[in-house]
């Protein structure tokens, strides 16, 4: 049985991994996006970028039977690896600030204010 991994297929494979890793590395560092948005955006962009780069590579390396499929799948794998390498955690949510008013403490609060301003006159 002959191996299918010749130099042409390896070229397509390495191109897809490189393009996918670059896309995943960029998208994985975007902490403004939700994690699900990052994953979906990475899959869409890396699949399109893999297909375009595979079509551009067909000018230099003759394509095989499944060369474009190899580029797209390896691009998705590279994207997953790039996102894992540079996954940015979500920024912390700002603290909620609020004032609790308890009517039972109203008299004590008024006394403290009067003492702070020099007593009642």
mmCIF file of C-alpha atoms in Angstrom:
data_model
loop_
_atom_site.group_PDB
_atom_site.id
_atom_site.type_symbol
_atom_site.label_atom_id
_atom_site.label_comp_id
_atom_site.label_asym_id
_atom_site.label_seq_id
_atom_site.Cartn_x
_atom_site.Cartn_y
_atom_site.Cartn_z
ATOM 1 C CA UNK A 1 0.000 0.000 0.000
ATOM 2 C CA UNK A 2 1.415 3.332 -1.039
ATOM 3 C CA UNK A 3 1.449 6.318 1.273
ATOM 4 C CA UNK A 4 -0.624 9.272 0.161
ATOM 5 C CA UNK A 5 1.482 11.840 1.997
ATOM 6 C CA UNK A 6 3.756 13.078 -0.757
ATOM 7 C CA UNK A 7 5.378 16.507 -0.864
ATOM 8 C CA UNK A 8 2.397 18.171 -2.536
ATOM 9 C CA UNK A 9 0.004 17.030 0.175
ATOM 10 C CA UNK A 10 2.496 18.037 2.860
ATOM 11 C CA UNK A 11 2.632 21.512 1.298
ATOM 12 C CA UNK A 12 -1.133 21.823 1.476
ATOM 13 C CA UNK A 13 -1.150 20.472 5.019
ATOM 14 C CA UNK A 14 1.521 22.844 6.313
ATOM 15 C CA UNK A 15 -0.093 25.817 4.591
ATOM 16 C CA UNK A 16 -3.433 25.052 6.228
ATOM 17 C CA UNK A 17 -1.911 24.634 9.670
ATOM 18 C CA UNK A 18 0.034 27.883 9.333
ATOM 19 C CA UNK A 19 -2.921 29.924 8.140
ATOM 20 C CA UNK A 20 -5.208 28.424 10.775
ATOM 21 C CA UNK A 21 -2.702 29.002 13.560
ATOM 22 C CA UNK A 22 -2.325 32.657 12.572
ATOM 23 C CA UNK A 23 -6.085 33.175 12.521
ATOM 24 C CA UNK A 24 -6.573 31.357 15.827
ATOM 25 C CA UNK A 25 -3.741 33.248 17.492
ATOM 26 C CA UNK A 26 -5.275 36.580 16.547
ATOM 27 C CA UNK A 27 -8.851 35.669 17.462
ATOM 28 C CA UNK A 28 -7.907 33.860 20.680
ATOM 29 C CA UNK A 29 -6.464 37.076 22.108
ATOM 30 C CA UNK A 30 -9.641 39.101 21.628
ATOM 31 C CA UNK A 31 -10.903 39.311 25.189
ATOM 32 C CA UNK A 32 -13.794 41.606 24.237
ATOM 33 C CA UNK A 33 -15.608 38.746 22.511
ATOM 34 C CA UNK A 34 -17.469 36.000 24.323
ATOM 35 C CA UNK A 35 -15.823 32.555 24.179
ATOM 36 C CA UNK A 36 -18.512 31.137 21.893
ATOM 37 C CA UNK A 37 -18.155 34.092 19.524
ATOM 38 C CA UNK A 38 -14.397 33.566 19.375
ATOM 39 C CA UNK A 39 -14.783 29.897 18.512
ATOM 40 C CA UNK A 40 -17.424 30.477 15.834
ATOM 41 C CA UNK A 41 -15.525 33.405 14.321
ATOM 42 C CA UNK A 42 -12.334 31.347 14.280
ATOM 43 C CA UNK A 43 -14.005 28.417 12.521
ATOM 44 C CA UNK A 44 -15.580 30.616 9.848
ATOM 45 C CA UNK A 45 -12.521 32.739 9.132
ATOM 46 C CA UNK A 46 -10.040 29.860 9.172
ATOM 47 C CA UNK A 47 -12.204 27.760 6.826
ATOM 48 C CA UNK A 48 -12.491 30.636 4.352
ATOM 49 C CA UNK A 49 -8.806 31.538 4.670
ATOM 50 C CA UNK A 50 -7.821 27.888 4.222
ATOM 51 C CA UNK A 51 -9.919 27.577 1.098
ATOM 52 C CA UNK A 52 -8.545 30.789 -0.409
ATOM 53 C CA UNK A 53 -4.930 29.920 0.383
ATOM 54 C CA UNK A 54 -5.456 26.419 -0.999
ATOM 55 C CA UNK A 55 -6.812 27.844 -4.234
ATOM 56 C CA UNK A 56 -3.832 30.188 -4.459
ATOM 57 C CA UNK A 57 -1.434 27.295 -3.856
ATOM 58 C CA UNK A 58 -2.900 25.318 -6.773
ATOM 59 C CA UNK A 59 -1.067 27.731 -9.082
ATOM 60 C CA UNK A 60 2.295 26.481 -7.780
ATOM 61 C CA UNK A 61 1.637 22.898 -6.625
ATOM 62 C CA UNK A 62 -0.676 20.661 -8.652
ATOM 63 C CA UNK A 63 -3.686 19.675 -6.552
ATOM 64 C CA UNK A 64 -4.497 16.105 -5.669
ATOM 65 C CA UNK A 65 -7.908 14.563 -5.206
ATOM 66 C CA UNK A 66 -8.600 15.955 -1.760
ATOM 67 C CA UNK A 67 -6.007 18.718 -1.467
ATOM 68 C CA UNK A 68 -8.484 21.522 -0.798
ATOM 69 C CA UNK A 69 -10.232 19.441 1.834
ATOM 70 C CA UNK A 70 -6.880 18.820 3.508
ATOM 71 C CA UNK A 71 -6.138 22.553 3.543
ATOM 72 C CA UNK A 72 -9.511 23.450 5.093
ATOM 73 C CA UNK A 73 -9.395 20.702 7.744
ATOM 74 C CA UNK A 74 -5.786 21.435 8.675
ATOM 75 C CA UNK A 75 -6.657 25.127 8.821
ATOM 76 C CA UNK A 76 -9.418 24.361 11.340
ATOM 77 C CA UNK A 77 -6.988 22.311 13.399
ATOM 78 C CA UNK A 78 -4.408 25.088 13.283
ATOM 79 C CA UNK A 79 -7.041 27.589 14.351
ATOM 80 C CA UNK A 80 -7.985 25.459 17.346
ATOM 81 C CA UNK A 81 -4.323 25.196 18.322
ATOM 82 C CA UNK A 82 -3.791 28.957 17.882
ATOM 83 C CA UNK A 83 -6.798 29.792 20.030
ATOM 84 C CA UNK A 84 -5.641 27.415 22.759
ATOM 85 C CA UNK A 85 -2.174 28.949 22.780
ATOM 86 C CA UNK A 86 -3.414 32.521 23.157
ATOM 87 C CA UNK A 87 -6.776 32.246 24.887
ATOM 88 C CA UNK A 88 -7.479 35.487 26.751
ATOM 89 C CA UNK A 89 -9.789 35.292 29.754
ATOM 90 C CA UNK A 90 -12.824 37.507 29.876
ATOM 91 C CA UNK A 91 -12.288 40.866 31.587
ATOM 92 C CA UNK A 92 -13.702 41.046 35.108
ATOM 93 C CA UNK A 93 -17.161 42.501 35.398
ATOM 94 C CA UNK A 94 -17.357 45.853 37.179
ATOM 95 C CA UNK A 95 -18.604 45.765 40.738
ATOM 96 C CA UNK A 96 -22.200 46.715 41.275
ATOM 97 C CA UNK A 97 -22.377 49.730 43.521
ATOM 98 C CA UNK A 98 -25.517 50.399 45.490
ATOM 99 C CA UNK A 99 -26.648 51.982 48.738
ATOM 100 C CA UNK A 100 -28.741 50.110 51.237
ATOM 101 C CA UNK A 101 -31.129 52.320 53.176
ATOM 102 C CA UNK A 102 -32.533 50.875 56.347
ATOM 103 C CA UNK A 103 -35.239 53.004 58.002
ATOM 104 C CA UNK A 104 -34.335 51.670 61.472
ATOM 105 C CA UNK A 105 -30.952 53.416 61.336
ATOM 106 C CA UNK A 106 -32.413 56.795 60.371
ATOM 107 C CA UNK A 107 -32.241 58.289 63.886
ATOM 108 C CA UNK A 108 -28.689 57.111 64.484
ATOM 109 C CA UNK A 109 -27.658 58.487 61.094
ATOM 110 C CA UNK A 110 -29.200 61.883 61.869
ATOM 111 C CA UNK A 111 -27.365 62.016 65.233
ATOM 112 C CA UNK A 112 -24.042 61.254 63.569
ATOM 113 C CA UNK A 113 -24.584 64.015 61.037
ATOM 114 C CA UNK A 114 -25.473 66.511 63.746
ATOM 115 C CA UNK A 115 -22.354 65.551 65.737
ATOM 116 C CA UNK A 116 -20.195 65.862 62.628
ATOM 117 C CA UNK A 117 -21.461 69.376 61.925
ATOM 118 C CA UNK A 118 -20.978 70.564 65.485
ATOM 119 C CA UNK A 119 -24.180 69.522 67.204
ATOM 120 C CA UNK A 120 -27.713 70.919 67.007
ATOM 121 C CA UNK A 121 -28.266 74.585 67.612
#
